[in-house]
Backbone as ProteinMPNN parsed JSONL, in Angstrom:
{"seq_chain_A": "MGNNDFNCSLSANISAAEAIKKISNVPAWWGVAFSGSAEKPNDTFTIKMGGESFFNFTVTELIPGKRIVWLITDCNMPWYADKKEWANTRLIFDLNEHNGITTLQFTHEGLTPEVECYKDCAPGWTHWINTSLLSYFTTGEGVFRAPTK", "coords_chain_A": {"N_chain_A": [[164.205, 313.279, -142.863], [161.121, 311.613, -142.58], [158.76, 310.612, -139.887], [157.201, 308.51, -140.663], [158.618, 306.931, -142.564], [159.725, 303.73, -143.681], [161.549, 301.883, -141.354], [164.029, 299.827, -139.83], [165.939, 297.706, -137.505], [169.111, 296.291, -136.475], [171.323, 294.137, -134.551], [174.721, 293.181, -134.254], [177.422, 290.98, -133.69], [179.932, 292.342, -134.786], [182.415, 294.549, -136.565], [181.857, 297.771, -137.24], [183.07, 298.83, -139.663], [183.567, 296.428, -140.916], [180.85, 295.757, -141.35], [179.979, 297.775, -142.945], [181.516, 297.07, -145.313], [180.274, 294.671, -145.893], [177.707, 295.372, -146.296], [178.003, 296.687, -148.71], [178.51, 294.791, -150.442], [176.328, 293.95, -152.038], [174.804, 291.772, -153.626], [175.255, 289.566, -152.145], [173.821, 289.508, -149.824], [171.232, 290.539, -150.716], [170.365, 289.146, -152.726], [169.8, 289.612, -155.598], [170.009, 290.441, -159.151], [172.733, 292.012, -159.986], [174.657, 294.91, -160.9], [177.472, 296.933, -161.501], [179.045, 299.095, -158.996], [179.095, 299.487, -155.332], [180.695, 300.559, -153.486], [182.063, 303.094, -152.769], [181.69, 306.713, -152.272], [179.79, 308.161, -154.943], [179.668, 306.003, -156.547], [177.953, 303.948, -158.831], [175.124, 301.668, -159.229], [173.103, 299.098, -160.482], [170.21, 297.21, -160.051], [168.192, 294.374, -160.536], [165.223, 292.685, -160.62], [164.043, 290.693, -162.121], [162.037, 290.339, -165.057], [160.991, 293.322, -166.509], [161.737, 294.981, -164.504], [163.729, 297.37, -162.792], [166.349, 298.972, -160.831], [168.153, 301.843, -160.491], [171.037, 302.955, -158.831], [172.712, 305.555, -156.783], [175.759, 305.856, -154.831], [175.499, 308.103, -152.406], [176.502, 308.956, -149.965], [179.009, 307.966, -147.735], [180.374, 307.355, -144.891], [183.178, 306.158, -143.339], [182.604, 303.448, -141.132], [180.224, 304.494, -140.114], [178.115, 305.527, -141.774], [175.97, 304.771, -144.76], [174.536, 305.979, -147.595], [172.39, 305.444, -150.165], [170.91, 306.548, -152.99], [168.062, 306.289, -154.987], [168.033, 306.667, -158.384], [166.595, 306.215, -160.626], [163.911, 303.942, -161.664], [161.948, 301.021, -162.499], [159.039, 299.529, -161.686], [157.187, 297.366, -162.574], [154.998, 296.157, -161.721], [153.3, 297.831, -160.296], [151.181, 300.464, -160.117], [152.254, 303.189, -160.105], [155.065, 303.14, -161.522], [157.465, 304.273, -161.062], [157.747, 304.698, -158.273], [159.831, 304.348, -156.301], [161.711, 306.045, -157.165], [163.891, 308.799, -156.523], [163.954, 308.345, -153.766], [165.579, 307.18, -150.634], [168.101, 304.858, -149.414], [169.092, 304.226, -146.306], [171.643, 303.441, -144.197], [172.611, 303.424, -141.071], [175.167, 303.309, -138.682], [176.356, 302.099, -135.543], [178.951, 301.425, -133.423], [179.636, 299.63, -130.642], [181.545, 298.432, -128.007], [182.281, 296.229, -129.739], [180.028, 295.212, -130.691], [177.872, 296.168, -133.404], [175.313, 298.254, -134.129], [172.724, 298.496, -136.522], [170.812, 300.799, -138.043], [168.233, 300.889, -140.406], [166.823, 302.903, -142.908], [164.282, 303.442, -145.186], [163.858, 306.001, -146.808], [161.054, 307.775, -147.927], [159.623, 305.583, -148.308], [156.618, 305.027, -147.286], [153.708, 304.248, -145.356], [151.6, 305.286, -147.018], [152.396, 304.86, -149.714], [151.863, 302.827, -152.727], [153.459, 300.322, -152.911], [154.092, 299.758, -150.171], [152.814, 297.746, -148.658], [154.001, 295.377, -149.649], [156.821, 295.988, -149.771], [157.455, 296.81, -147.188], [157.418, 294.333, -145.595], [159.275, 292.922, -147.188], [161.655, 294.6, -146.962], [161.9, 293.962, -144.121], [162.58, 291.4, -144.236], [165.101, 291.222, -145.773], [166.832, 292.873, -144.347], [166.588, 292.154, -141.429], [166.688, 289.419, -141.528], [168.207, 288.281, -143.877], [170.518, 290.263, -144.101], [171.523, 290.093, -141.478], [172.168, 287.36, -141.169], [174.246, 287.16, -143.091], [176.036, 289.047, -141.948], [176.546, 287.534, -139.658], [177.194, 284.833, -140.34], [178.157, 284.749, -142.752], [176.748, 284.143, -144.936], [173.886, 285.204, -146.894], [170.242, 285.076, -146.568], [168.118, 283.864, -148.884], [164.994, 284.509, -150.472], [162.002, 284.066, -152.425], [160.912, 286.841, -154.436], [158.418, 289.158, -153.347], [156.518, 289.903, -155.25]], "CA_chain_A": [[163.509, 312.016, -142.619], [159.806, 311.682, -141.917], [158.405, 309.652, -139.037], [156.472, 307.411, -141.377], [159.542, 306.295, -143.362], [160.069, 302.577, -143.26], [162.94, 301.476, -140.78], [164.102, 298.391, -139.052], [167.296, 297.825, -136.982], [169.605, 294.912, -135.923], [172.514, 294.285, -133.939], [175.469, 292.031, -134.423], [178.854, 291.038, -133.139], [180.704, 292.767, -136.095], [182.904, 295.789, -136.506], [181.163, 298.766, -138.129], [183.869, 298.839, -140.711], [183.333, 295.177, -141.604], [179.403, 295.851, -141.727], [179.817, 298.534, -144.114], [182.126, 296.479, -146.399], [179.354, 293.662, -146.399], [176.33, 296.053, -146.895], [178.238, 297.125, -150.083], [178.532, 293.536, -151.316], [174.746, 293.833, -152.228], [174.269, 290.442, -153.994], [175.603, 288.57, -151.134], [172.656, 289.575, -148.863], [169.945, 290.994, -151.262], [170.115, 288.241, -153.779], [169.281, 290.165, -156.854], [170.824, 290.613, -160.202], [173.466, 293.233, -159.57], [175.918, 295.324, -161.862], [178.15, 298.29, -161.053], [179.766, 299.061, -157.656], [178.407, 300.293, -154.135], [181.781, 300.614, -152.479], [182.548, 304.437, -152.487], [180.641, 307.721, -152.846], [179.446, 308.261, -156.4], [179.534, 304.559, -157.258], [176.509, 303.479, -159.309], [174.832, 300.252, -159.496], [171.72, 298.586, -160.814], [169.437, 295.953, -159.402], [167.128, 293.878, -161.442], [164.419, 291.693, -159.881], [163.285, 289.952, -163.023], [161.381, 290.867, -166.08], [161.469, 294.716, -166.832], [162.112, 295.632, -163.397], [165.147, 297.615, -162.454], [166.489, 300.056, -159.694], [169.488, 302.462, -160.43], [171.279, 303.742, -157.403], [174.109, 306.171, -156.672], [176.179, 306.067, -153.32], [175.574, 309.666, -152.186], [177.179, 309.32, -148.779], [179.705, 306.878, -147.207], [181.128, 307.716, -143.798], [183.498, 304.898, -142.912], [182.009, 302.981, -139.969], [179.014, 305.129, -139.582], [176.778, 305.78, -142.568], [175.939, 304.665, -146.058], [173.231, 306.481, -148.253], [171.926, 305.12, -151.489], [169.861, 307.419, -153.724], [167.552, 305.622, -156.115], [168.003, 307.747, -159.466], [165.511, 305.62, -161.431], [163.423, 302.671, -161.258], [160.837, 300.643, -163.051], [158.405, 298.535, -160.849], [156.151, 297.205, -163.579], [153.829, 295.462, -160.916], [152.558, 298.793, -159.6], [150.445, 301.776, -160.927], [153.224, 304.161, -160.084], [156.211, 302.348, -161.89], [158.494, 305.026, -160.677], [157.581, 304.845, -156.917], [161.043, 304.338, -155.521], [162.555, 306.948, -157.642], [164.293, 309.82, -155.647], [163.889, 307.937, -152.347], [166.885, 306.872, -150.298], [168.09, 303.898, -148.451], [170.027, 304.822, -145.422], [172.246, 302.653, -143.228], [173.408, 304.24, -139.899], [175.849, 302.22, -137.847], [176.992, 302.575, -134.19], [179.607, 300.299, -132.821], [179.985, 299.82, -128.986], [182.189, 297.19, -127.337], [182.43, 295.052, -130.547], [178.719, 295.21, -131.266], [177.421, 297.12, -134.246], [173.869, 298.418, -134.403], [172.443, 299.095, -137.882], [169.577, 301.356, -138.352], [167.946, 301.119, -141.666], [165.623, 303.611, -143.185], [164.041, 303.544, -146.58], [163.189, 307.395, -146.804], [160.215, 307.83, -148.717], [158.689, 304.488, -148.332], [155.694, 305.31, -146.29], [152.407, 303.496, -145.553], [150.904, 306.014, -147.973], [152.629, 304.457, -151.083], [151.333, 301.547, -153.16], [154.149, 299.18, -152.58], [154.448, 299.576, -148.813], [152.382, 296.447, -147.962], [154.933, 294.348, -150.204], [158.115, 296.394, -149.502], [157.813, 296.687, -145.688], [157.848, 292.895, -145.162], [160.378, 292.585, -147.935], [162.878, 294.958, -146.215], [162.182, 293.428, -142.871], [163.196, 290.199, -144.484], [166.298, 291.574, -146.333], [167.585, 293.545, -143.321], [166.561, 291.541, -140.191], [167.074, 288.095, -141.722], [169.441, 288.071, -144.807], [171.678, 290.889, -143.999], [172.078, 289.812, -140.279], [172.679, 286.313, -141.367], [175.36, 287.439, -143.729], [176.943, 289.616, -140.77], [177.16, 286.566, -138.575], [177.438, 283.484, -140.803], [178.697, 284.977, -144.008], [175.766, 283.838, -145.912], [172.571, 285.584, -146.782], [169.111, 284.19, -146.64], [167.237, 284.372, -150.164], [163.659, 284.029, -150.707], [161.385, 284.561, -153.577], [160.323, 288.211, -154.298], [156.932, 289.182, -152.858], [155.627, 290.006, -156.4]], "C_chain_A": [[162.033, 312.03, -141.958], [159.538, 310.58, -140.844], [157.667, 308.467, -139.573], [157.398, 306.623, -142.331], [159.746, 304.823, -142.895], [161.4, 302.299, -142.53], [162.83, 300.305, -140.026], [165.633, 298.543, -138.447], [167.728, 296.318, -136.478], [170.892, 295.27, -135.269], [173.393, 293.058, -134.026], [176.793, 292.106, -133.998], [179.842, 291.078, -134.284], [181.209, 294.064, -135.956], [181.886, 296.6, -137.539], [181.847, 298.764, -139.518], [183.642, 297.528, -141.451], [181.837, 295.175, -142.072], [179.34, 296.599, -142.912], [180.438, 297.847, -145.336], [181.079, 295.324, -146.733], [178.107, 294.35, -146.779], [176.768, 296.17, -148.367], [178.484, 296.011, -150.994], [177.116, 292.947, -151.422], [174.269, 292.461, -152.564], [174.326, 289.503, -152.97], [174.476, 288.627, -149.97], [171.224, 289.975, -149.38], [169.512, 289.895, -152.349], [169.25, 288.605, -154.918], [170.334, 290.19, -157.956], [171.583, 291.978, -160.099], [174.575, 293.58, -160.54], [176.243, 296.783, -161.373], [179.0, 298.033, -159.608], [179.028, 299.915, -156.722], [179.51, 300.51, -153.209], [182.028, 301.997, -152.1], [181.594, 305.551, -153.1], [180.87, 307.982, -154.431], [179.408, 307.134, -157.233], [178.155, 304.542, -157.73], [176.401, 302.151, -159.392], [173.427, 300.122, -159.91], [171.343, 297.186, -160.253], [168.317, 295.558, -160.226], [166.542, 292.582, -160.631], [163.54, 290.939, -160.839], [162.306, 290.869, -163.918], [161.898, 292.277, -166.461], [161.756, 295.416, -165.686], [163.63, 296.179, -163.152], [165.102, 298.826, -161.433], [167.773, 300.505, -159.933], [169.727, 303.238, -159.231], [172.702, 304.452, -157.62], [174.356, 306.329, -155.194], [176.344, 307.531, -153.245], [176.292, 310.07, -150.98], [177.74, 308.035, -148.297], [180.611, 307.502, -146.226], [181.735, 306.363, -143.155], [183.077, 304.6, -141.375], [180.872, 303.713, -139.366], [177.847, 305.186, -140.447], [176.904, 305.393, -144.108], [174.442, 305.213, -146.499], [173.212, 306.156, -149.775], [170.892, 305.894, -152.026], [169.392, 306.463, -154.93], [167.289, 306.654, -157.2], [166.788, 307.474, -160.347], [165.102, 304.37, -161.159], [162.263, 302.492, -162.273], [160.233, 299.416, -162.161], [157.138, 298.377, -161.572], [154.79, 296.57, -162.857], [152.994, 296.368, -160.168], [152.195, 299.907, -160.573], [151.559, 302.684, -161.189], [154.682, 303.289, -160.225], [157.369, 303.012, -161.384], [158.551, 305.322, -159.051], [158.821, 305.093, -156.008], [162.03, 305.473, -156.03], [162.757, 308.301, -156.538], [163.99, 309.529, -154.144], [165.379, 307.495, -152.084], [166.936, 305.693, -149.265], [169.367, 304.248, -147.602], [170.512, 303.739, -144.393], [173.168, 303.306, -142.347], [173.832, 303.29, -138.854], [176.443, 302.757, -136.754], [177.562, 301.376, -133.596], [179.971, 300.65, -131.343], [180.29, 298.485, -128.544], [181.958, 296.065, -128.331], [181.127, 294.649, -131.215], [178.251, 296.241, -132.167], [175.846, 297.129, -134.227], [173.629, 299.088, -135.674], [170.987, 299.604, -137.81], [169.256, 301.572, -139.681], [166.75, 301.757, -141.887], [165.498, 303.613, -144.72], [163.188, 304.886, -146.506], [162.375, 307.513, -148.037], [159.272, 306.564, -149.094], [157.937, 304.611, -147.046], [154.497, 304.403, -146.291], [151.544, 303.994, -146.739], [151.051, 305.403, -149.462], [152.146, 303.05, -151.438], [152.121, 300.312, -152.709], [154.43, 298.869, -151.179], [153.944, 298.209, -148.25], [153.172, 295.223, -148.536], [156.327, 294.763, -149.737], [158.461, 296.337, -147.953], [158.153, 295.248, -145.315], [159.063, 292.242, -146.033], [161.678, 293.202, -147.204], [163.132, 294.353, -144.886], [162.968, 291.914, -143.053], [164.785, 290.368, -144.67], [167.164, 292.024, -145.241], [167.655, 292.587, -142.0], [166.998, 290.018, -140.324], [168.278, 287.714, -142.547], [170.654, 288.625, -144.44], [172.316, 290.379, -142.512], [172.584, 288.427, -140.444], [174.055, 286.452, -142.115], [176.478, 288.055, -142.823], [177.442, 288.45, -139.918], [177.591, 285.352, -139.086], [178.121, 283.645, -142.212], [177.81, 284.528, -145.173], [174.51, 284.42, -145.78], [171.567, 284.718, -146.981], [168.127, 284.572, -147.666], [166.018, 283.804, -149.998], [163.23, 284.684, -152.043], [160.759, 285.867, -153.447], [158.827, 288.228, -153.838], [155.991, 289.308, -154.164], [156.551, 289.502, -157.599]], "O_chain_A": [[161.889, 312.474, -140.819], [160.202, 309.554, -140.996], [157.558, 307.464, -138.868], [156.907, 305.642, -142.888], [159.945, 304.672, -141.69], [162.413, 302.518, -143.196], [161.77, 299.824, -139.625], [166.409, 299.397, -138.877], [166.955, 295.411, -136.17], [171.456, 296.361, -135.354], [172.874, 291.951, -133.884], [177.343, 293.204, -133.918], [180.464, 290.095, -134.687], [180.549, 294.829, -135.252], [181.266, 296.068, -138.46], [181.116, 298.692, -140.506], [183.528, 297.606, -142.674], [181.576, 294.617, -143.138], [178.71, 296.166, -143.877], [179.874, 298.047, -146.412], [181.027, 295.014, -147.923], [177.442, 293.812, -147.665], [175.984, 295.789, -149.236], [178.654, 296.207, -152.197], [176.764, 291.829, -151.044], [173.386, 291.961, -151.867], [173.459, 288.632, -152.903], [174.365, 287.644, -149.236], [170.212, 289.815, -148.698], [168.352, 289.845, -152.759], [168.184, 288.048, -155.18], [171.505, 289.961, -157.653], [170.923, 293.016, -160.143], [175.341, 292.715, -160.965], [175.424, 297.599, -160.951], [179.48, 296.956, -159.256], [178.41, 300.909, -157.105], [179.184, 300.656, -152.031], [182.242, 302.111, -150.893], [180.904, 305.414, -154.11], [181.965, 307.992, -154.993], [179.164, 307.195, -158.438], [177.259, 305.079, -157.08], [177.383, 301.437, -159.598], [172.629, 301.029, -159.675], [172.121, 296.25, -160.07], [167.513, 296.413, -160.598], [167.224, 291.687, -160.131], [162.423, 290.562, -160.484], [161.877, 291.956, -163.53], [163.093, 292.438, -166.71], [162.064, 296.595, -165.861], [164.602, 295.442, -163.318], [164.105, 299.517, -161.222], [168.672, 299.712, -159.651], [168.92, 303.992, -158.689], [173.591, 304.073, -158.383], [173.523, 306.781, -154.407], [177.189, 308.134, -153.907], [176.686, 311.225, -150.821], [177.047, 307.023, -148.408], [181.574, 308.149, -146.637], [181.012, 305.569, -142.554], [183.219, 305.462, -140.507], [180.592, 303.548, -138.179], [176.718, 304.948, -140.017], [177.944, 305.71, -144.684], [173.406, 304.943, -145.892], [174.057, 306.654, -150.518], [169.844, 305.863, -151.38], [170.194, 305.953, -155.713], [166.398, 307.482, -157.009], [166.064, 308.385, -160.749], [165.81, 303.642, -160.462], [161.686, 303.435, -162.814], [160.922, 298.415, -161.962], [156.147, 299.062, -161.321], [153.699, 296.531, -163.426], [152.079, 295.937, -159.465], [152.804, 300.184, -161.607], [151.85, 302.976, -162.349], [155.297, 302.856, -159.251], [158.365, 302.301, -161.246], [159.366, 306.137, -158.618], [158.813, 305.927, -155.103], [163.03, 305.779, -155.379], [161.825, 308.705, -155.843], [163.794, 310.466, -153.371], [166.238, 307.427, -152.963], [166.057, 305.519, -148.421], [170.464, 304.505, -148.098], [169.629, 303.17, -143.752], [174.285, 303.697, -142.688], [173.045, 302.579, -138.229], [177.049, 303.823, -136.865], [176.862, 300.413, -133.281], [180.478, 301.702, -130.953], [179.51, 297.538, -128.645], [181.488, 295.007, -127.913], [181.107, 293.864, -132.163], [178.217, 297.357, -131.65], [175.204, 296.082, -134.304], [174.221, 300.131, -135.951], [170.068, 298.835, -137.532], [169.921, 302.429, -140.262], [165.72, 301.421, -141.303], [166.485, 303.766, -145.439], [161.998, 304.871, -146.191], [162.918, 307.37, -149.132], [158.399, 306.555, -149.961], [158.428, 304.375, -145.942], [154.31, 303.768, -147.329], [150.847, 303.205, -147.376], [150.128, 305.404, -150.277], [152.032, 302.187, -150.568], [151.537, 299.363, -152.187], [154.974, 297.797, -150.919], [154.634, 297.604, -147.429], [153.046, 294.13, -147.984], [157.033, 293.857, -149.294], [159.532, 295.906, -147.524], [159.207, 295.042, -144.715], [159.697, 291.253, -145.666], [162.623, 292.481, -146.885], [164.277, 294.192, -144.463], [163.742, 291.411, -142.238], [165.609, 289.819, -143.939], [168.291, 291.531, -145.204], [168.765, 292.288, -141.562], [167.572, 289.436, -139.403], [169.192, 287.008, -142.121], [171.696, 287.973, -144.378], [173.539, 290.279, -142.411], [173.596, 288.233, -139.77], [174.99, 285.79, -141.664], [177.648, 287.678, -142.896], [178.605, 288.4, -139.518], [178.367, 284.704, -138.384], [178.61, 282.653, -142.751], [178.242, 284.586, -146.324], [173.916, 284.272, -144.712], [171.807, 283.635, -147.515], [167.341, 285.493, -147.442], [165.893, 282.711, -149.444], [163.846, 285.567, -152.641], [160.089, 286.093, -152.44], [158.129, 287.231, -154.019], [154.841, 288.868, -154.142], [156.106, 289.459, -158.746]]}, "name": "protein", "num_of_chains": 1, "seq": "MGNNDFNCSLSANISAAEAIKKISNVPAWWGVAFSGSAEKPNDTFTIKMGGESFFNFTVTELIPGKRIVWLITDCNMPWYADKKEWANTRLIFDLNEHNGITTLQFTHEGLTPEVECYKDCAPGWTHWINTSLLSYFTTGEGVFRAPTK"}
């Protein structure tokens, strides 16, 4: 992981096991068209954000109560010059539970300020993790918003 990779964190009164279960229920907090499964290693799923856009994921790591890693195996981001900008990047969810409070450190490995989508993707991830996922952890409901593009 590089120092420039996008990251953000949150803490919530939830067990790490429950947090992993909720992260794996992608449409409940990301608010996207979802097909497939994100519940165990080697699961594959696809996210669509409208039009011709898509993102294919594989769950490459799942350590119960500790970590989830999703590899983006292919994508089409038609609104950018490099339509494959997210391909071969990873979404990493590291969890640490202490006294009933779970801290989540989220990293999009490969999403750095040098890539074209950073100006849109960084505020997008900040919303999806710090607002929507946190809300899903604490209230059972994600907070959806229109895509940035």
